[in-house]
């Protein structure tokens, strides 16, 4: 019988007891290990505690056939991190974006989460993010046994990771050394900033249980796990809005600082800013189960399931300041780098300058699930195969709710009037808190002045469903160069849906006549003061949402709906008098993606110039089809020969149909269709590993890689909207006042099914030295990625809609309402001489158009990574348990991009030039303590204000501490501190003077017990 002879990588894997899901040797490890000669056996490094995890991870890295980083736990439930996002940031070249104070999205080698591909047990994962970026805080570390980050790909890996591929693994009971193991963790949690925020939770907890067992002579394995996280989510923050306005505020003659724009003499002004207390709670429940059956030495069947539910309820209270745009009166402006960073803004007749009292309420219910069945079959001595069927699903229901208040002249008047005497003085201080002053400060907490003016709720519901089928084969050869070949095929079918809805009542820019404001009472509100560094901010009213809504809607709170809105163009059974919300339908839809992929790869095992060389060379062929539903405008313009006025009407010959929304409104301006795009890719790759000495090796890799655009970017939801204008008539004089003199036409086509993937050609070089006298390693790696193109958002303003084929009206008819005479009066339409509703004609003007393109201007990303791990066992006595694990990465790119909202960034989203991680640890007689630091310098990402905004984030240093003590063989105690120094998040727009986010999350303390059996 011909027995396969493992190469050196396989030797190492067998020696270190590692089980890789891509290997075909699972069922025959014991038999094959007997064929290894004594002189070929590689010593297994084994120590206990945190050191054990580090050294096991180094073993996995050492014997991998690609450039990888590894995380390993001694047992299920062994990782201490809150989520896998925190765990992954300990690895070289990997950093995280903190959302709500904790890591969620990860960046690899200077590229954001959109460039990162992720799998669980070798299966592609979908995400609750609404894109492809995995939210790793959805994955409890207690349910993950190991993680690998593939920085260089090979043909057998699923395509998609331009930055890298993250592979998460759950436990295998049959691979466990013990017959039965059980772990339980219980930890209490406290946030030291929660006490500053009324109604915020201060305490939380983490609980986890896991079990692994082998039965029936080790032919059946069962793994079970449960992890629960309940934690307060708090922050105190200042958030600046984008600089999206331009006006000449200094009046300097010959000023040309904005050369190249439509207004070279102008300075940039911000939309405004927010000051908020945020509080709430997050609850995550994770479940894991697997059953393995190995009836013979050459066959194993495994079924596994993973489920994680992450729910959060959060409130945001404070102020939203709208400076009023280019029409505001600006006194004593402070201009730095052509940006207005301070001054006094006063409301004018044509500006919307105001201060809103904010009581937002957000709910987010997320769930990810992964199911699979895999058969591993050693067909002959030389041929093995794996067959895998899997399903990955994600559901996200985010409900963005708001309750806003404004200041009235007299809230008790029969017909309350919005106080237009608004004056705002401020001075930004870069990345420190600003100076602020308001002339309405006393009114913010006065129940005789403040009134609730608007309620709104805007659900975002996403569903993502992926079915995949995969077959992989390995044929082992005994040839001088090629030790075997691998080939396989994978088919996946993905469907993504996005649903939007809306309910709005009232007005945020004033008091609505038809939907009047609500008086605030003592029973529904309390005065909130700021503290600490924010203590000079003005007090505000915190309003109980349910009490206010029950008072405003005594007949029941209306629910949001997906609707055209009765005032939308094309609605044939609406009154035409209310706001349009056609975007809820146009931004809803489905995306479909099918992928057929095949690969062929040769494994290498030879010598080159006397140096042992292993590795692989292969190619992956990918055929992708992507499609999305959309609504296309199907209208024509009909001109009245007498008046010359053009009217847009439905065109059935162009496919126009009657489309009914959830409220029964019928629109006949659109035709539904599906847009489809197909493309083919060929992705070659090579990985070569040279064993220079017994303790050192050199890796060389090259590959062409691809990463598809975020799944939500394929939605073909191009749309145009006409700004809503309101008209009010004075009952005495008959004068009609318009909210704006013209109605701006705006459009968006930022998504498209025709978007091509990201492509890059990358090269890796890595030198690894594993210490002989002590346990540890020094690794130096370099990489170079040549990015061919990016998806880039561009905006044109003003945009010639008609000249580019859009059907847009020259004017809009606006209904006129009479001013209300008393609070709560029903809206009353003004009538003309014939007794018909009175309308006024308002001209339209071209506004802003946003779209997405595949920018052909790419460029390089290159960098160097240095990783050092060592346990100083040479030290005497108790100090022999001292150790350090540290890494440094430097990344640079020639690519510069102008991002959305007029933000210019010299770096790619996710790129920090310098990233440093360091952990100093010490273990002695059951006691273990360690301090960890994660530093990343400035990078580009998104902040959340009224809308998502792309900004530049300042550098940050996050320090964590942990100590544990083994009380006995089964019981240990743990103390943990996250964000020890309460490191804030700080961001800015184009320059540091344009303040973005200043957000403080607090320090989290954990105390708990771990029981193992």
CSV table of C-alpha atoms in Angstrom, one decimal, residues 40 147 247 266 332 459 704 779 787-788 896 924 973:
chain,number,residue,atom,x,y,z
A,40,UNK,CA,11.6,14.3,11.3
A,147,UNK,CA,-9.2,32.7,14.4
A,247,UNK,CA,-20.3,82.1,1.6
A,266,UNK,CA,-16.1,82.2,-0.2
A,332,UNK,CA,-17.5,88.4,13.9
A,459,UNK,CA,-37.0,52.0,10.2
A,704,UNK,CA,-4.3,38.8,-7.9
A,779,UNK,CA,8.7,38.2,12.4
A,787,UNK,CA,-5.1,48.7,-6.3
A,788,UNK,CA,-6.6,49.1,-9.7
A,896,UNK,CA,-5.7,60.4,-2.2
A,924,UNK,CA,3.5,32.8,38.5
A,973,UNK,CA,-11.0,34.6,39.5
